[in-house]
Short mmCIF file of C-alpha atoms in Angstrom, two decimals:
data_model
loop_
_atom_site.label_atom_id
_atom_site.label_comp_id
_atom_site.label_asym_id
_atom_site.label_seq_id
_atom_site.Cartn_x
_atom_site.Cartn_y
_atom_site.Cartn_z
CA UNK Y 109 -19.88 2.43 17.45
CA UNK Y 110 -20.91 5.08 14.56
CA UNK Y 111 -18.21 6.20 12.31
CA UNK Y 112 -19.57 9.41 12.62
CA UNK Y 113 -18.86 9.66 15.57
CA UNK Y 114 -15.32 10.87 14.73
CA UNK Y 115 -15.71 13.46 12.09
CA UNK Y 116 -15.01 17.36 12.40
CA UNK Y 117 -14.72 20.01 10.78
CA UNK Y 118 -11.44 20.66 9.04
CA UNK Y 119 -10.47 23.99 7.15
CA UNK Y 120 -9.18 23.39 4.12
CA UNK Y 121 -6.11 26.19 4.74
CA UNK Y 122 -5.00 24.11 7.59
CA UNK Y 123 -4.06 21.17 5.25
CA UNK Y 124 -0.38 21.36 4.90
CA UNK Y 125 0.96 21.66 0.79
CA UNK Y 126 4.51 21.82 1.96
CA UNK Y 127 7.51 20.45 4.27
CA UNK Y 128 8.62 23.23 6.18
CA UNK Y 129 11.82 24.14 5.64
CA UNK Y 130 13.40 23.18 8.77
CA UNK Y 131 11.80 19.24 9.61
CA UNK Y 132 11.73 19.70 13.47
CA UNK Y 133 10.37 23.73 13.06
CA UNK Y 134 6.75 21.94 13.44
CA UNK Y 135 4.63 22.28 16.06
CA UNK Y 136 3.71 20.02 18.88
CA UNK Y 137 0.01 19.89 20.59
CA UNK Y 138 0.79 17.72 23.83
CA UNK Y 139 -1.80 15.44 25.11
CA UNK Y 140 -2.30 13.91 28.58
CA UNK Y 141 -4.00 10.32 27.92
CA UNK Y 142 -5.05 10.43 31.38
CA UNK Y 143 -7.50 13.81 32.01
CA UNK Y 144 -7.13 15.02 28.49
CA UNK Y 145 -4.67 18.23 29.65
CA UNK Y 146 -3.03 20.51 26.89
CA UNK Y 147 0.13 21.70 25.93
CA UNK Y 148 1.33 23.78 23.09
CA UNK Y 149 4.71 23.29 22.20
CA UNK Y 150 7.83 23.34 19.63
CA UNK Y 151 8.61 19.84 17.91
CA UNK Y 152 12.54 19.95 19.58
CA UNK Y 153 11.07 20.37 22.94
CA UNK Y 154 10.08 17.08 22.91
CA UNK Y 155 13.40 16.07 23.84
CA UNK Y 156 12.41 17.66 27.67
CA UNK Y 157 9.78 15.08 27.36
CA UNK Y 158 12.10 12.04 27.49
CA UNK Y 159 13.59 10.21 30.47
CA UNK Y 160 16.74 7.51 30.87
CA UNK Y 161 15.13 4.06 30.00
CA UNK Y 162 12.63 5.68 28.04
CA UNK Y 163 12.74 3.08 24.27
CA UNK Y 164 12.02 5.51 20.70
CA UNK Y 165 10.42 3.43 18.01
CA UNK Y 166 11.30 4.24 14.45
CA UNK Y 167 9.35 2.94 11.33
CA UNK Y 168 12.58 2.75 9.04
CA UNK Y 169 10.62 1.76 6.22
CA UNK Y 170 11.74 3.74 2.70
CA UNK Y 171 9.16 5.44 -0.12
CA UNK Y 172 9.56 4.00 -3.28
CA UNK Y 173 8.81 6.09 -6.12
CA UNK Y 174 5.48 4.30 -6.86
CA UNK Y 175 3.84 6.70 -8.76
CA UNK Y 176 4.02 5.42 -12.84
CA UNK Y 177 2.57 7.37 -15.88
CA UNK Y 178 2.03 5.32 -19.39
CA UNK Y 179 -0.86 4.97 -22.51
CA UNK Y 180 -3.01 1.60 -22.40
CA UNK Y 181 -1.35 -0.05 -25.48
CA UNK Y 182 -4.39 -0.69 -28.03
CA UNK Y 183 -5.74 2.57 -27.53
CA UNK Y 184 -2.83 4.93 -26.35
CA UNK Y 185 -5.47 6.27 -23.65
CA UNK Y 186 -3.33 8.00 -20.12
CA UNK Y 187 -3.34 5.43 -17.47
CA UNK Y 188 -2.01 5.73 -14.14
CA UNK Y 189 -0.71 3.71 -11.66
CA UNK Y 190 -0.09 3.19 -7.98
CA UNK Y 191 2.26 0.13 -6.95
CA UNK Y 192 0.83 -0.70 -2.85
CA UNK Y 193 2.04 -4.56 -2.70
CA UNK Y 194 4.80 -6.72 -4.15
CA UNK Y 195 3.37 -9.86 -4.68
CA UNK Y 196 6.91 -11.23 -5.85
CA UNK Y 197 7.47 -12.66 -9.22
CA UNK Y 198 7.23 -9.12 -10.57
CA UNK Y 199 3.55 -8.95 -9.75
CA UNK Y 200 2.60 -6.08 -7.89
CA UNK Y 201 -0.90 -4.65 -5.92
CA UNK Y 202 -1.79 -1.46 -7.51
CA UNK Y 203 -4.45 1.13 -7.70
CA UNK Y 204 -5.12 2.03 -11.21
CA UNK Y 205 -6.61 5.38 -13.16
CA UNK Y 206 -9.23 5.36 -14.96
CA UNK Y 207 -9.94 1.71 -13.37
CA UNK Y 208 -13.12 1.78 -15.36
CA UNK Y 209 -10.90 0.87 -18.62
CA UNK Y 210 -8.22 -0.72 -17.16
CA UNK Y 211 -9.51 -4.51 -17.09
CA UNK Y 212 -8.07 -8.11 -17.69
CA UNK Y 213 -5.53 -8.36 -20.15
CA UNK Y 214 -5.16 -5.14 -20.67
CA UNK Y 215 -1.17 -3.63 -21.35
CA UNK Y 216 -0.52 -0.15 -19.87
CA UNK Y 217 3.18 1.03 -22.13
CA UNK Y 218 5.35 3.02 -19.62
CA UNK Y 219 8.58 3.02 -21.76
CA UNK Y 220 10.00 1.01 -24.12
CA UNK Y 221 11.64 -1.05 -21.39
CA UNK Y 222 8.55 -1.23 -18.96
CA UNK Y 223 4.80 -2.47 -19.63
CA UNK Y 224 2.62 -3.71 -16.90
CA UNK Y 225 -0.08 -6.69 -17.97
CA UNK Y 226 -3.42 -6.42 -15.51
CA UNK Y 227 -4.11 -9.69 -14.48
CA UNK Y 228 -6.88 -9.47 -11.80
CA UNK Y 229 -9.45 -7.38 -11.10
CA UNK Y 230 -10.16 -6.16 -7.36
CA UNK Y 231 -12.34 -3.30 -5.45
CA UNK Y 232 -11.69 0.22 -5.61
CA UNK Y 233 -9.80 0.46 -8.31
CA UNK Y 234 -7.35 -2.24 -7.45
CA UNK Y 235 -5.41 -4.38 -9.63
CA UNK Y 236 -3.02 -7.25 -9.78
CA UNK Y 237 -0.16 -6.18 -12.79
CA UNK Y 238 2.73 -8.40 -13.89
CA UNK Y 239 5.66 -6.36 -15.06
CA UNK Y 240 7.58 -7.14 -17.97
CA UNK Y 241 11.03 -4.80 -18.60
CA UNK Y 242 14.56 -4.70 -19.90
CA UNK Y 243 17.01 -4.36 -17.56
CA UNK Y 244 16.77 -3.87 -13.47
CA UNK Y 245 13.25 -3.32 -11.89
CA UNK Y 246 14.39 -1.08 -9.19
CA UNK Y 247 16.58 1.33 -11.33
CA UNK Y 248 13.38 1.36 -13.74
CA UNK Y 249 11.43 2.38 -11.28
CA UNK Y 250 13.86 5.55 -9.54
CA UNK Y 251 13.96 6.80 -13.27
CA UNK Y 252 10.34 6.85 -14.44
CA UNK Y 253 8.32 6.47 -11.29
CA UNK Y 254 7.40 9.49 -9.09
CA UNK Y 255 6.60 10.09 -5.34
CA UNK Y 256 3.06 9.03 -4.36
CA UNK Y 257 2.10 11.75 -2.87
CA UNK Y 258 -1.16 11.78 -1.04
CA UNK Y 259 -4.01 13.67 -3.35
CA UNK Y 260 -4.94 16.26 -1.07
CA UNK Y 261 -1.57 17.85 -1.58
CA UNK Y 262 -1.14 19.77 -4.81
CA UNK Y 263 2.60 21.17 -4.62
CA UNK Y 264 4.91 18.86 -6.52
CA UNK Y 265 8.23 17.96 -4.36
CA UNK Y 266 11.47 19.09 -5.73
CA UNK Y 267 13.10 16.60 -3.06
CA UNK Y 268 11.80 13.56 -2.88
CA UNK Y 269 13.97 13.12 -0.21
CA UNK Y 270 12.18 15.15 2.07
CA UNK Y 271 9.32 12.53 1.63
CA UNK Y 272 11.04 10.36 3.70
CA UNK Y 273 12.24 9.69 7.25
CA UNK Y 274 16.04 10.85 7.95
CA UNK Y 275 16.67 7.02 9.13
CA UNK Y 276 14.37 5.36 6.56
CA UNK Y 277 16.44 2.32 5.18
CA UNK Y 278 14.52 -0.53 3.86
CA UNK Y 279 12.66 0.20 0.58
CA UNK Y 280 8.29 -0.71 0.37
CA UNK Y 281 6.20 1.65 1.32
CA UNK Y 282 3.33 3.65 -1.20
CA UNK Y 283 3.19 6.49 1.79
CA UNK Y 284 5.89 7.84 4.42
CA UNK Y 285 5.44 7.29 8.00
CA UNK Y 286 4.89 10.77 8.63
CA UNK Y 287 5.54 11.67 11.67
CA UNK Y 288 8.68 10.40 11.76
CA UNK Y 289 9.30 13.51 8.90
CA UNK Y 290 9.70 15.66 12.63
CA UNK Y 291 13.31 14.08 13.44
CA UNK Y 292 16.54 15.23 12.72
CA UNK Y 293 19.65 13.23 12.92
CA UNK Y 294 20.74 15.87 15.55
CA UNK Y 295 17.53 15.59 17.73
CA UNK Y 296 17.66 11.72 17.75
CA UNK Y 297 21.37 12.04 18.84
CA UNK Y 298 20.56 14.24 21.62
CA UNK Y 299 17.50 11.99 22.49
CA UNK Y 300 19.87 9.04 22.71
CA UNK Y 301 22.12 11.18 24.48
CA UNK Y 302 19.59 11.52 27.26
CA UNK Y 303 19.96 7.60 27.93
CA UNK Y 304 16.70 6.82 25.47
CA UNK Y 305 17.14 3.81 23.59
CA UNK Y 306 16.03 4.10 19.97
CA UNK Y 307 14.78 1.13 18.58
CA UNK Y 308 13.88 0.32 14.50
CA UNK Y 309 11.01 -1.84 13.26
CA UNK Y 310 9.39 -1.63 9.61
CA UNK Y 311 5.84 -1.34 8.42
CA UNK Y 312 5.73 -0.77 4.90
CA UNK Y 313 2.91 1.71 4.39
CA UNK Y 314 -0.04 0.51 1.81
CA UNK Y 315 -3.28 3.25 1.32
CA UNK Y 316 -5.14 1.04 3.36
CA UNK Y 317 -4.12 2.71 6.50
CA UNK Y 318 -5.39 6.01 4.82
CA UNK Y 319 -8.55 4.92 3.07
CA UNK Y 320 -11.37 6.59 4.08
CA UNK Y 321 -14.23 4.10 5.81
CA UNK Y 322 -16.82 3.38 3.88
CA UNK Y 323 -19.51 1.84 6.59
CA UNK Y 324 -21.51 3.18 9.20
CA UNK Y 325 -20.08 1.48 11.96
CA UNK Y 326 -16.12 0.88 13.42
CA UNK Y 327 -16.45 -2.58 14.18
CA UNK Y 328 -17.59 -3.43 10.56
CA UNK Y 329 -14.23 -1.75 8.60
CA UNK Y 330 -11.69 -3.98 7.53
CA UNK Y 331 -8.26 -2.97 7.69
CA UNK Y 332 -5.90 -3.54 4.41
CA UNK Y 333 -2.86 -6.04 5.29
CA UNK Y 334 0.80 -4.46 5.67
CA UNK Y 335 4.06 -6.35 5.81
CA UNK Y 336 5.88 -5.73 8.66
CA UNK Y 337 9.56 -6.99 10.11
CA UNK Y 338 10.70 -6.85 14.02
CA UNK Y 339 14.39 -7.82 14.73
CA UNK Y 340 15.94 -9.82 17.77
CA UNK Y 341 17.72 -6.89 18.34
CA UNK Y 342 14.46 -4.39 18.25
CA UNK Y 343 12.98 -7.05 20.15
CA UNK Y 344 15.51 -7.46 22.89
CA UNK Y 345 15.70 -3.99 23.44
CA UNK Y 346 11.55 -3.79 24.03
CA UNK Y 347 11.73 -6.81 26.15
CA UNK Y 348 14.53 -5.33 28.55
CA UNK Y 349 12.21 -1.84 28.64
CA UNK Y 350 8.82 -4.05 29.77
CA UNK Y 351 10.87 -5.39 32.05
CA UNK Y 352 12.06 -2.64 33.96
CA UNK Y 353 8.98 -0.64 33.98
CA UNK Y 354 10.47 1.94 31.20
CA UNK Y 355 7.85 3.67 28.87
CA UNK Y 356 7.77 2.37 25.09
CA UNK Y 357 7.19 5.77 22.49
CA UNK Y 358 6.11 4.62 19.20
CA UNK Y 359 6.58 7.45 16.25
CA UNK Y 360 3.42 7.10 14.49
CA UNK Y 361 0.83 5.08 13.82
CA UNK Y 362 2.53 2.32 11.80
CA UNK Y 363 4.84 1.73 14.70
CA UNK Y 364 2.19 1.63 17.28
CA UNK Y 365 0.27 -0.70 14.64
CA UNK Y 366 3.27 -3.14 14.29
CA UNK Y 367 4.15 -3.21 17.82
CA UNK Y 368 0.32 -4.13 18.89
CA UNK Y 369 0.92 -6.84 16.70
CA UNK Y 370 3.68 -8.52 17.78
CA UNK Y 371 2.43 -7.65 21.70
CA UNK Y 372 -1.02 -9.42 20.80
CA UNK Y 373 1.40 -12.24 19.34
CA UNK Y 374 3.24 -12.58 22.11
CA UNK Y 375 0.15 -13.12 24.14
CA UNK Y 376 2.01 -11.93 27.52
CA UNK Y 377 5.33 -13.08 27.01
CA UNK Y 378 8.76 -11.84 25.43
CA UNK Y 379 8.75 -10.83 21.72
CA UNK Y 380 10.51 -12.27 19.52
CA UNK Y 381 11.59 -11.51 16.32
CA UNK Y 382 9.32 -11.66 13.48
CA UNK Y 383 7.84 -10.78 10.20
CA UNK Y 384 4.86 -10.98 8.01
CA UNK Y 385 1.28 -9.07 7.43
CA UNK Y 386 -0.74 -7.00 9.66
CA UNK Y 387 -4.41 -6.15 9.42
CA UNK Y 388 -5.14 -5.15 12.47
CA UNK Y 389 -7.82 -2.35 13.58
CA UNK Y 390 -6.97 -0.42 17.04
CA UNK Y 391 -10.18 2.00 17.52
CA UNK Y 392 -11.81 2.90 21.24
CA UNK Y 393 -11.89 -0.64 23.43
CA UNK Y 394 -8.42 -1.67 22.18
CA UNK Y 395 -6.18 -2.26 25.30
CA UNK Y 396 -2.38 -1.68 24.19
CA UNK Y 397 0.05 -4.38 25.15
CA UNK Y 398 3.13 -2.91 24.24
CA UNK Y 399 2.90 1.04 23.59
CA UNK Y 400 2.55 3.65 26.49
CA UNK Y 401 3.03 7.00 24.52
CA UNK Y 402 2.71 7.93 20.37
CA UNK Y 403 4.23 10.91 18.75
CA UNK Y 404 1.61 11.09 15.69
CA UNK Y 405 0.48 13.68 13.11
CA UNK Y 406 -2.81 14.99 12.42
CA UNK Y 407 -5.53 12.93 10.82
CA UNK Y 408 -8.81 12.99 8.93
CA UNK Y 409 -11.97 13.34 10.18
CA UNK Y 410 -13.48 9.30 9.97
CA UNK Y 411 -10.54 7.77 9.79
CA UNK Y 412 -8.96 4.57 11.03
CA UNK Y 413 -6.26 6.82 12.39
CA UNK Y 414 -8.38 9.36 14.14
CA UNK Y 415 -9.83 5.99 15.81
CA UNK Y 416 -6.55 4.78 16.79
CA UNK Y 417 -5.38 8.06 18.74
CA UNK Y 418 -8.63 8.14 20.19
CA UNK Y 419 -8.31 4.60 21.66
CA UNK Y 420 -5.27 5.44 23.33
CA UNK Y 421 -6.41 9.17 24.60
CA UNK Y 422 -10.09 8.42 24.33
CA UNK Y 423 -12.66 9.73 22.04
CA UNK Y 424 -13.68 12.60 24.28
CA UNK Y 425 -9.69 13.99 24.94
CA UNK Y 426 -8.86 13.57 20.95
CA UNK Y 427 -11.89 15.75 19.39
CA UNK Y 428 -11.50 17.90 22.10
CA UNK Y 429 -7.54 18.55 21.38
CA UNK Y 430 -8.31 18.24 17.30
CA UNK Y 431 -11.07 21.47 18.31
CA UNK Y 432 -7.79 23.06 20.13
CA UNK Y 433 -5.54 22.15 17.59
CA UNK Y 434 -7.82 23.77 14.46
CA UNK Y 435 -8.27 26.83 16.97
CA UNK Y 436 -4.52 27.66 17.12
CA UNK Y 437 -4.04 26.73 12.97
CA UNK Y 438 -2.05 23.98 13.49
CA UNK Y 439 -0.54 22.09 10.42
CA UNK Y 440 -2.40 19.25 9.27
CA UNK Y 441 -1.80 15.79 7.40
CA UNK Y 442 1.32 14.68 6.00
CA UNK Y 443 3.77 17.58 6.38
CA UNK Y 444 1.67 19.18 9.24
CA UNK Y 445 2.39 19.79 13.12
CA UNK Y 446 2.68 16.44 15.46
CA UNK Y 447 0.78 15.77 18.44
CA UNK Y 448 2.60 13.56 21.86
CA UNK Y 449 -0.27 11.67 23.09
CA UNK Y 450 1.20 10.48 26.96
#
């Protein structure tokens, strides 16, 4: 399977700088899985699309301002860096800038209470730092560190709570779970009002989701691990929906990735709860255990997340809605329109 196979052509206008204003204003391209059928819709009428028995599921993972600016100590040159991964033992996973002068040993100088010491070396710009500080870590981190905003979007955010999810509780992630951004605490009350159970797991977001492939064919990517936590209670509550035939939404692509996992786990039988590190690659030939329908944003062209839509749609249904969707300027990427793939 070529990797080529699922690029397009994207205009650049249609890349989304800013949140809108109002989070569930967006647009929403609706999908049929089945024969590939369009609709074009508003974001809050996807409550119509929601029945009694019907289980939400919520990446509640939290943004951390991961983002850090500081001088390499000997020579007072910027350096920039990107925390992905706590290792624990205040070593972190981290992309660094310029990672060309950024090797072993080396001290980046943040403040006078935080310096970083790069211990390992890895791929595209990765590194392993230790952190050394005065103080708190966390509280360190919310003063100097910013929000890790994806490149292609040039605005700074004067909110950085509009970077993340309305229900987003436990802190990790280098990226929000985007299209999760959509949801109001209002709409989510009316959708549980409806008799739709809305269930929580966590997937804290790394840039290996995002990373753009770097081979010619699918089957030869490998995916960068994620941490991920499901509850008894999350677990219970997807259990008691398999079992009665009820249809499980996942709200982007980290759910649907975390839920796979623990389905694939399961091997058949009830989930359980559970915790630990995903790497797993859904692309066309996949066959989903555990999710029926995704609520997802727009992707890039060659991506591992254009591949995962298009294993639950198809290839054909996808590029075919993506030509639809750039037709009709929808909102791409991060703060773009959604798409309900059912």
């Amino acid at each position: 399977m070529n990797v080529e196979d699922y690029d397009f052509h994207l205009p650049e206008e249609l890349i989304a700088q800013t949140p809108l204003p109002d989070r569930s204003a967006s647009r929403l391209l609706m999908v049929n899985r089945e024969n590939g059928q369009t609709q074009h819709r508003h974001f809050t009428d996807i409550l119509e699309q929601f029945q009694p028995g019907d289980t939400l599921v919520l990446n509640d993972t939290r943004v951390i301002p991961a983002r850090l600016f500081g001088v390499k100590e000997d020579t007072g040159a910027k350096a920039e860096v990107l925390l992905l991964k706590n290792l624990g033992e205040d070593r972190w996973e981290a992309l660094v800038k310029p990672g060309k002068k950024l090797k072993n040993g080396a001290v980046i100088v943040f403040s006078d209470e935080l310096r970083a010491v790069i211990e390992e070396e890895a791929d595209m710009g990765g590194r392993t730092l230790r952190f050394i500080y005065k103080g708190i870590f966390q509280e360190i981190l919310d003063r100097l560190g910013s929000m890790p905003l994806p490149p292609y979007i040039k605005e700074t955010l004067d909110d950085r709570e509009r970077y993340q999810t309305v229900y987003a509780r436990h802190e990790g992630s280098a990226a929000a779970p985007t299209a999760g951004l959509h949801f109001t605490k209002e709409l989510l009350e009316q959708i549980a009002a409806k008799g739709v159970n809305i269930a929580y797991i966590t997937l804290h977001v790394g840039l290996g989701t995002f990373r753009p492939m770097s081979v010619d064919k699918v089957e030869e990517h490998v995916m960068h691990a994620e941490y991920y936590m499901l509850s008894q209670e999350t677990a219970d509550l997807l259990n008691e929906a398999r079992s009665r035939g009820g249809r499980i939404i996942a709200v982007g692509t980290t759910s649907c990735r975390t839920l796979e996992t623990v389905g694939r786990q399961a091997e058949g039988g009830p989930l359980t709860a559970c915790s630990g590190w995903t790497d797993i690659f859904i692309y066309p030939g996949y066959q989903f255990t555990v999710v029926n329908a995704l609520i997802t944003n727009f992707h890039l062209p060659k991506s591992t997340l254009v591949m995962l839509v298009s294993a639950l749609a198809g290839r054909e249904h996808i590029l075919a809605a993506y030509e639809e969707a750039i037709k009709e300027h929808y909102r791409f990427f991060s703060f773009g329109d959604a798409m309900f793939i059912y």
